């Protein structure tokens, strides 16, 4: 047995999260390292969905909005996500897509600013959709977009700043406390995109005074394809949260059907239309795997896992070595990355790639083992010859 194999075996034997792996539906012949795109299926979710479809929808039908708790699901599930991102109860609401929530949060952040603040700073390497939405938000509010590198100065003309916590392409983790403090010192508001950090590492939204945050739930939270996103609004900003998408679900009297809009109190005003109940309840069920699991334990394993994988591979890493600057993925530079990833998948190692030359491997500590990391590195070595 090689030294790396012995190390993987010892690390797996000491892994306190190892029992959680059994809660997921995993193929023993496949190493799944694409949880940063779509998380694995928790085993119990299909049974829960059968109950939702056959009983709550099939038998109770419209009664389930009240009797099965459908109406309150967005806030109830938000309260379950809140501890995973360091937020208090009543500050997170679930619903809509990440894109829709980015738009809501960014426009609301801009509306908090005075008219002399005409710049919106946007993470220069942001996920493309965030950039598209920011451009639209700027047009709608008569502001202009300025590319931003986290750590750059924030000035008196800045209305709001939109930043990705972890870069989707490289896995680089940006300094949320420092950036948030700098934005606040300049008198602006910050919106954090947590898609590649929620469920993978501590975020500390409340501790660091974050204004707004959004994130998806189908990556490290394992909510299923297209599962609804979440929106965080800091408690003291909820009364002034002016959503650009007021809907009947966020009305103070949603069933009054009045012509004028009056926003509900609290984070509920982040809702828009009728919740997507099937995918929302699948997410709620998926979150059961977090019972008794701390995000700190997940982060600790993530760092050891990614350290070990980096030790096993010989390609150039775009992901920082420094722990404080690393999310829960490893991005490697590789020629013919698309063809290499296709061959890896054919051999049972599932990751993904980003053109032109980036191989991405997502490490979800709840179900990825050290043996998985070693096998993935070995197959990669074989493919590269």
Short mmCIF file of C-alpha atoms in Angstrom, two decimals:
data_model
loop_
_atom_site.label_atom_id
_atom_site.label_comp_id
_atom_site.label_asym_id
_atom_site.label_seq_id
_atom_site.Cartn_x
_atom_site.Cartn_y
_atom_site.Cartn_z
CA UNK A 1 0.00 0.00 0.00
CA UNK A 2 1.35 3.43 -0.94
CA UNK A 3 1.90 6.20 1.60
CA UNK A 4 -1.01 8.16 0.12
CA UNK A 5 -3.29 5.14 0.35
CA UNK A 6 -2.34 4.63 3.99
CA UNK A 7 -2.99 8.29 4.67
CA UNK A 8 -6.41 8.17 2.99
CA UNK A 9 -7.33 5.08 5.01
CA UNK A 10 -6.28 6.72 8.28
CA UNK A 11 -8.13 9.94 7.49
CA UNK A 12 -11.30 8.06 6.60
CA UNK A 13 -11.06 6.04 9.83
CA UNK A 14 -10.88 9.27 11.85
CA UNK A 15 -13.63 11.08 9.91
CA UNK A 16 -16.47 12.04 12.27
CA UNK A 17 -18.73 12.86 9.30
CA UNK A 18 -18.31 9.40 7.72
CA UNK A 19 -21.71 8.10 8.98
CA UNK A 20 -23.49 10.94 7.13
CA UNK A 21 -22.34 9.44 3.83
CA UNK A 22 -24.80 6.57 4.35
CA UNK A 23 -27.69 9.04 4.25
CA UNK A 24 -27.06 9.70 0.54
CA UNK A 25 -27.78 7.75 -2.62
CA UNK A 26 -24.32 7.17 -4.06
CA UNK A 27 -22.99 4.86 -6.78
CA UNK A 28 -20.12 2.77 -5.33
CA UNK A 29 -18.51 2.67 -8.77
CA UNK A 30 -18.45 6.46 -9.10
CA UNK A 31 -16.53 9.21 -7.34
CA UNK A 32 -18.90 12.16 -7.37
CA UNK A 33 -17.01 15.46 -7.21
CA UNK A 34 -19.60 17.74 -8.79
CA UNK A 35 -21.56 18.69 -5.68
CA UNK A 36 -20.56 22.28 -6.36
CA UNK A 37 -22.96 22.06 -9.32
CA UNK A 38 -25.61 19.62 -8.04
CA UNK A 39 -25.59 17.90 -4.67
CA UNK A 40 -26.29 14.20 -4.25
CA UNK A 41 -29.74 12.84 -3.36
CA UNK A 42 -30.42 12.11 0.34
CA UNK A 43 -31.91 8.61 0.56
CA UNK A 44 -35.08 9.56 2.41
CA UNK A 45 -36.23 12.33 0.05
CA UNK A 46 -38.07 10.06 -2.46
CA UNK A 47 -40.29 8.64 0.30
CA UNK A 48 -41.07 12.13 1.55
CA UNK A 49 -41.95 13.28 -1.96
CA UNK A 50 -44.27 10.32 -2.46
CA UNK A 51 -46.08 11.40 0.70
CA UNK A 52 -46.30 14.99 -0.52
CA UNK A 53 -47.64 13.96 -3.93
CA UNK A 54 -50.04 11.20 -2.90
CA UNK A 55 -51.35 12.55 0.40
CA UNK A 56 -50.76 16.30 0.65
CA UNK A 57 -51.49 17.02 -3.01
CA UNK A 58 -53.43 13.91 -3.99
CA UNK A 59 -55.74 13.60 -0.98
CA UNK A 60 -55.76 16.92 0.87
CA UNK A 61 -55.30 19.09 -2.21
CA UNK A 62 -56.02 22.78 -1.44
CA UNK A 63 -56.28 22.03 2.29
CA UNK A 64 -52.53 21.41 2.39
CA UNK A 65 -51.77 25.11 2.17
CA UNK A 66 -52.89 25.27 5.79
CA UNK A 67 -53.02 21.70 7.11
CA UNK A 68 -49.66 20.61 5.66
CA UNK A 69 -47.91 23.91 6.28
CA UNK A 70 -47.37 24.81 2.64
CA UNK A 71 -48.07 28.49 3.16
CA UNK A 72 -45.39 28.97 5.82
CA UNK A 73 -42.77 26.80 4.12
CA UNK A 74 -40.64 29.68 2.75
CA UNK A 75 -39.96 31.10 6.22
CA UNK A 76 -39.87 27.73 8.00
CA UNK A 77 -37.23 26.36 5.63
CA UNK A 78 -35.41 29.69 5.75
CA UNK A 79 -35.07 29.25 9.50
CA UNK A 80 -33.47 25.84 8.91
CA UNK A 81 -30.93 27.31 6.50
CA UNK A 82 -30.19 30.31 8.73
CA UNK A 83 -27.80 28.52 11.15
CA UNK A 84 -25.79 27.18 8.22
CA UNK A 85 -25.02 30.72 7.06
CA UNK A 86 -24.73 32.30 10.51
CA UNK A 87 -28.07 34.07 10.46
CA UNK A 88 -30.78 34.56 13.07
CA UNK A 89 -34.32 33.17 12.82
CA UNK A 90 -36.63 35.39 10.81
CA UNK A 91 -33.93 36.69 8.46
CA UNK A 92 -33.96 34.11 5.65
CA UNK A 93 -36.78 33.34 3.24
CA UNK A 94 -36.74 30.58 0.62
CA UNK A 95 -38.21 30.95 -2.85
CA UNK A 96 -37.55 31.91 -6.47
CA UNK A 97 -34.17 31.39 -8.15
CA UNK A 98 -30.80 32.80 -7.19
CA UNK A 99 -31.04 35.16 -10.15
CA UNK A 100 -34.37 36.58 -9.02
CA UNK A 101 -33.09 37.01 -5.48
CA UNK A 102 -29.91 38.74 -6.65
CA UNK A 103 -32.07 41.23 -8.52
CA UNK A 104 -34.33 41.82 -5.51
CA UNK A 105 -31.40 42.28 -3.12
CA UNK A 106 -29.28 44.48 -5.38
CA UNK A 107 -32.09 46.86 -6.32
CA UNK A 108 -33.14 47.07 -2.67
CA UNK A 109 -29.53 47.83 -1.68
CA UNK A 110 -29.27 50.58 -4.30
CA UNK A 111 -32.56 52.10 -3.14
CA UNK A 112 -31.10 52.52 0.33
CA UNK A 113 -28.48 54.90 -1.08
CA UNK A 114 -28.80 58.60 -1.68
CA UNK A 115 -29.06 60.06 -5.22
CA UNK A 116 -25.41 61.20 -5.21
CA UNK A 117 -24.26 57.58 -5.04
CA UNK A 118 -24.31 56.65 -8.70
CA UNK A 119 -21.96 53.64 -8.84
CA UNK A 120 -22.67 49.95 -8.38
CA UNK A 121 -19.53 47.89 -7.81
CA UNK A 122 -19.72 44.35 -9.18
CA UNK A 123 -17.22 41.55 -8.61
CA UNK A 124 -15.14 41.57 -11.80
CA UNK A 125 -15.04 37.75 -11.97
CA UNK A 126 -18.66 37.23 -10.94
CA UNK A 127 -20.82 34.43 -12.26
CA UNK A 128 -22.12 35.86 -15.57
CA UNK A 129 -25.79 35.96 -14.58
CA UNK A 130 -25.00 38.17 -11.59
CA UNK A 131 -23.36 40.60 -14.01
CA UNK A 132 -26.34 40.58 -16.35
CA UNK A 133 -28.72 41.25 -13.47
CA UNK A 134 -26.51 44.01 -12.09
CA UNK A 135 -26.52 45.75 -15.48
CA UNK A 136 -30.31 45.64 -15.53
CA UNK A 137 -30.56 46.86 -11.92
CA UNK A 138 -28.20 49.74 -12.74
CA UNK A 139 -30.27 50.78 -15.76
CA UNK A 140 -33.45 50.65 -13.74
CA UNK A 141 -32.03 52.81 -10.96
CA UNK A 142 -30.00 55.17 -13.20
CA UNK A 143 -26.64 53.99 -11.89
CA UNK A 144 -23.53 52.75 -13.65
CA UNK A 145 -21.58 49.53 -13.17
CA UNK A 146 -17.96 49.63 -12.04
CA UNK A 147 -15.90 46.39 -12.05
CA UNK A 148 -14.68 45.58 -8.54
CA UNK A 149 -11.92 43.40 -7.16
CA UNK A 150 -12.55 42.52 -3.50
CA UNK A 151 -10.14 44.65 -1.51
CA UNK A 152 -10.31 47.62 -3.88
CA UNK A 153 -11.28 50.97 -2.31
CA UNK A 154 -14.98 51.76 -1.98
CA UNK A 155 -15.75 55.45 -2.36
CA UNK A 156 -18.46 58.00 -1.55
CA UNK A 157 -20.15 57.48 -4.93
CA UNK A 158 -20.76 53.78 -4.29
CA UNK A 159 -24.41 52.85 -3.76
CA UNK A 160 -24.01 49.08 -3.44
CA UNK A 161 -21.48 46.29 -3.93
CA UNK A 162 -22.22 42.80 -5.30
CA UNK A 163 -19.64 40.12 -4.48
CA UNK A 164 -19.37 36.33 -4.81
CA UNK A 165 -18.19 34.77 -1.56
CA UNK A 166 -16.40 31.95 -3.42
CA UNK A 167 -15.39 32.31 -7.04
CA UNK A 168 -17.25 29.72 -9.14
CA UNK A 169 -14.33 29.17 -11.51
CA UNK A 170 -11.29 29.05 -9.24
CA UNK A 171 -12.74 28.30 -5.82
CA UNK A 172 -11.06 31.39 -4.35
CA UNK A 173 -12.77 32.52 -1.14
CA UNK A 174 -13.11 36.27 -0.67
CA UNK A 175 -12.77 37.93 2.71
CA UNK A 176 -16.38 38.53 3.70
CA UNK A 177 -15.70 40.30 7.03
CA UNK A 178 -13.10 42.68 5.58
CA UNK A 179 -15.05 43.51 2.42
CA UNK A 180 -18.27 44.04 4.37
CA UNK A 181 -16.52 46.34 6.83
CA UNK A 182 -14.92 48.36 4.01
CA UNK A 183 -18.25 48.77 2.21
CA UNK A 184 -19.95 49.91 5.40
CA UNK A 185 -17.13 52.35 6.19
CA UNK A 186 -17.83 53.97 2.83
CA UNK A 187 -21.54 54.26 3.64
CA UNK A 188 -22.72 51.67 1.09
CA UNK A 189 -24.55 48.34 1.29
CA UNK A 190 -23.22 44.93 0.26
CA UNK A 191 -24.92 41.95 -1.36
CA UNK A 192 -23.13 38.60 -1.07
CA UNK A 193 -23.72 35.68 -3.44
CA UNK A 194 -23.25 32.54 -1.34
CA UNK A 195 -23.92 29.92 -4.01
CA UNK A 196 -20.50 28.30 -3.62
CA UNK A 197 -20.16 28.68 0.14
CA UNK A 198 -23.56 28.01 1.75
CA UNK A 199 -23.38 24.53 3.27
CA UNK A 200 -19.63 24.26 2.70
CA UNK A 201 -18.15 26.68 5.23
CA UNK A 202 -19.09 29.17 7.97
CA UNK A 203 -20.37 32.46 6.58
CA UNK A 204 -21.27 34.55 9.62
CA UNK A 205 -23.90 36.85 8.10
CA UNK A 206 -25.13 38.17 11.45
CA UNK A 207 -21.69 38.35 13.08
CA UNK A 208 -20.28 40.46 10.26
CA UNK A 209 -23.30 42.71 9.72
CA UNK A 210 -23.96 41.65 6.13
CA UNK A 211 -26.80 43.65 4.57
CA UNK A 212 -28.17 41.20 2.00
CA UNK A 213 -27.20 37.72 0.86
CA UNK A 214 -28.55 35.21 -1.61
CA UNK A 215 -27.69 31.63 -2.38
CA UNK A 216 -28.83 28.50 -4.14
CA UNK A 217 -29.77 25.28 -2.36
CA UNK A 218 -29.00 22.61 -4.96
CA UNK A 219 -25.22 22.58 -4.48
CA UNK A 220 -23.83 21.96 -0.98
CA UNK A 221 -27.33 21.97 0.56
CA UNK A 222 -28.39 19.06 -1.70
CA UNK A 223 -31.89 20.39 -2.33
CA UNK A 224 -32.26 18.88 -5.81
CA UNK A 225 -32.15 20.27 -9.36
CA UNK A 226 -33.72 23.71 -9.54
CA UNK A 227 -34.54 23.80 -5.83
CA UNK A 228 -35.52 27.29 -4.68
CA UNK A 229 -32.90 29.79 -3.58
CA UNK A 230 -32.80 31.83 -0.39
CA UNK A 231 -32.67 35.52 0.46
CA UNK A 232 -31.21 37.03 3.63
CA UNK A 233 -32.13 40.52 4.82
CA UNK A 234 -30.45 41.98 7.91
CA UNK A 235 -33.05 42.50 10.67
CA UNK A 236 -32.66 46.28 10.93
CA UNK A 237 -33.05 46.66 7.15
CA UNK A 238 -36.23 44.62 6.82
CA UNK A 239 -38.56 47.56 7.45
CA UNK A 240 -36.88 49.55 4.66
CA UNK A 241 -36.40 46.60 2.26
CA UNK A 242 -37.97 47.89 -0.95
CA UNK A 243 -38.25 44.91 -3.30
CA UNK A 244 -38.48 45.63 -7.02
CA UNK A 245 -40.76 42.59 -7.32
CA UNK A 246 -43.71 43.11 -4.98
CA UNK A 247 -46.12 40.22 -5.24
CA UNK A 248 -49.25 39.01 -3.58
CA UNK A 249 -47.26 36.58 -1.41
CA UNK A 250 -45.36 39.47 0.19
CA UNK A 251 -48.45 41.58 0.78
CA UNK A 252 -49.42 42.42 4.35
CA UNK A 253 -52.88 40.99 3.57
CA UNK A 254 -52.28 38.51 0.74
CA UNK A 255 -55.84 37.26 0.60
CA UNK A 256 -57.40 40.73 0.82
CA UNK A 257 -56.78 41.13 -2.93
CA UNK A 258 -56.61 44.90 -2.61
CA UNK A 259 -55.50 47.07 -5.52
CA UNK A 260 -52.71 48.80 -3.59
CA UNK A 261 -49.58 47.07 -2.38
CA UNK A 262 -48.73 47.11 1.33
CA UNK A 263 -45.60 45.09 2.19
CA UNK A 264 -45.65 42.49 4.92
CA UNK A 265 -43.46 42.90 7.97
CA UNK A 266 -40.13 41.14 8.22
CA UNK A 267 -38.34 38.97 5.71
CA UNK A 268 -41.71 37.80 4.34
CA UNK A 269 -41.63 40.82 2.04
CA UNK A 270 -38.89 38.99 0.14
CA UNK A 271 -41.54 36.61 -1.22
CA UNK A 272 -43.13 37.27 -4.60
CA UNK A 273 -45.55 34.72 -6.06
CA UNK A 274 -46.91 31.30 -5.21
CA UNK A 275 -44.13 29.10 -3.77
CA UNK A 276 -42.91 26.12 -5.81
CA UNK A 277 -44.10 23.62 -3.23
CA UNK A 278 -42.80 20.31 -4.63
CA UNK A 279 -39.18 21.42 -4.96
CA UNK A 280 -39.42 23.43 -1.74
CA UNK A 281 -40.55 20.44 0.28
CA UNK A 282 -37.88 18.26 -1.33
CA UNK A 283 -35.35 20.81 -0.08
CA UNK A 284 -36.88 20.80 3.38
CA UNK A 285 -36.57 17.03 3.53
CA UNK A 286 -32.99 17.11 2.21
CA UNK A 287 -31.99 19.44 5.05
CA UNK A 288 -32.65 16.59 7.51
CA UNK A 289 -29.12 15.30 6.83
CA UNK A 290 -27.81 18.34 8.71
CA UNK A 291 -29.35 17.28 12.02
CA UNK A 292 -26.51 17.17 14.55
CA UNK A 293 -23.92 18.38 12.02
CA UNK A 294 -22.10 21.66 12.54
CA UNK A 295 -20.88 23.80 9.68
CA UNK A 296 -17.56 24.09 11.52
CA UNK A 297 -17.06 20.31 11.30
CA UNK A 298 -17.90 20.43 7.61
CA UNK A 299 -15.34 23.19 7.03
CA UNK A 300 -12.64 21.34 8.95
CA UNK A 301 -13.09 18.22 6.81
CA UNK A 302 -13.32 20.28 3.63
CA UNK A 303 -9.92 21.83 4.21
CA UNK A 304 -8.26 18.49 4.98
CA UNK A 305 -9.96 16.89 1.96
CA UNK A 306 -8.84 19.59 -0.45
CA UNK A 307 -5.35 19.64 1.08
CA UNK A 308 -5.12 15.89 0.52
CA UNK A 309 -6.34 16.09 -3.06
CA UNK A 310 -3.84 18.84 -3.84
CA UNK A 311 -1.14 16.62 -2.36
CA UNK A 312 -2.18 13.81 -4.71
CA UNK A 313 -2.32 15.74 -8.00
CA UNK A 314 0.44 17.31 -10.05
CA UNK A 315 -1.41 19.88 -12.17
CA UNK A 316 -1.32 23.61 -11.58
CA UNK A 317 -3.97 24.63 -9.07
CA UNK A 318 -5.98 27.81 -9.59
CA UNK A 319 -7.42 27.33 -6.11
CA UNK A 320 -5.41 29.06 -3.38
CA UNK A 321 -3.34 26.94 -1.03
CA UNK A 322 -4.02 29.29 1.89
CA UNK A 323 -7.02 27.98 3.83
CA UNK A 324 -8.56 31.40 4.41
CA UNK A 325 -8.69 31.94 0.64
CA UNK A 326 -10.11 28.55 -0.37
CA UNK A 327 -13.70 27.41 -0.78
CA UNK A 328 -14.63 23.73 -1.04
CA UNK A 329 -13.52 23.00 -4.58
CA UNK A 330 -10.23 22.51 -6.39
CA UNK A 331 -9.77 23.96 -9.85
CA UNK A 332 -6.85 22.66 -11.90
CA UNK A 333 -5.44 24.09 -15.11
CA UNK A 334 -5.24 21.43 -17.82
CA UNK A 335 -4.88 21.42 -21.59
CA UNK A 336 -7.88 19.92 -23.41
CA UNK A 337 -9.85 20.17 -20.18
CA UNK A 338 -13.16 19.29 -21.84
CA UNK A 339 -11.83 16.06 -23.34
CA UNK A 340 -10.02 15.16 -20.12
CA UNK A 341 -13.16 15.60 -18.04
CA UNK A 342 -15.19 13.56 -20.49
CA UNK A 343 -12.70 10.71 -20.11
CA UNK A 344 -12.68 11.06 -16.32
CA UNK A 345 -16.46 10.74 -16.25
CA UNK A 346 -16.26 7.67 -18.51
CA UNK A 347 -13.92 6.14 -15.91
CA UNK A 348 -16.21 6.94 -12.98
CA UNK A 349 -14.85 10.25 -11.71
CA UNK A 350 -17.45 12.98 -12.09
CA UNK A 351 -16.37 16.61 -11.98
CA UNK A 352 -16.83 19.35 -14.54
CA UNK A 353 -14.82 21.87 -16.53
CA UNK A 354 -14.91 25.52 -17.49
CA UNK A 355 -13.53 26.60 -20.86
CA UNK A 356 -10.91 26.79 -21.94
CA UNK A 357 -8.66 24.93 -19.52
CA UNK A 358 -10.15 24.46 -16.05
CA UNK A 359 -11.04 21.15 -14.39
CA UNK A 360 -13.31 21.67 -11.37
CA UNK A 361 -13.68 19.19 -8.52
CA UNK A 362 -16.21 19.97 -5.80
CA UNK A 363 -15.69 18.41 -2.38
CA UNK A 364 -18.89 17.97 -0.38
CA UNK A 365 -17.68 16.80 3.04
CA UNK A 366 -20.99 15.18 3.96
CA UNK A 367 -20.47 12.39 1.43
CA UNK A 368 -17.00 12.64 -0.17
CA UNK A 369 -14.35 10.45 1.44
CA UNK A 370 -10.56 10.64 1.41
CA UNK A 371 -10.56 7.38 -0.52
CA UNK A 372 -12.68 9.15 -3.15
CA UNK A 373 -10.11 11.95 -3.37
CA UNK A 374 -7.26 9.49 -3.84
CA UNK A 375 -9.13 7.48 -6.48
CA UNK A 376 -9.99 10.66 -8.40
CA UNK A 377 -6.34 11.76 -8.38
CA UNK A 378 -5.16 8.35 -9.55
CA UNK A 379 -7.64 8.22 -12.42
CA UNK A 380 -6.68 11.76 -13.41
CA UNK A 381 -3.05 10.68 -13.50
CA UNK A 382 -3.93 7.72 -15.70
CA UNK A 383 -5.92 9.86 -18.12
CA UNK A 384 -3.07 12.35 -18.44
CA UNK A 385 -0.61 9.51 -18.94
#
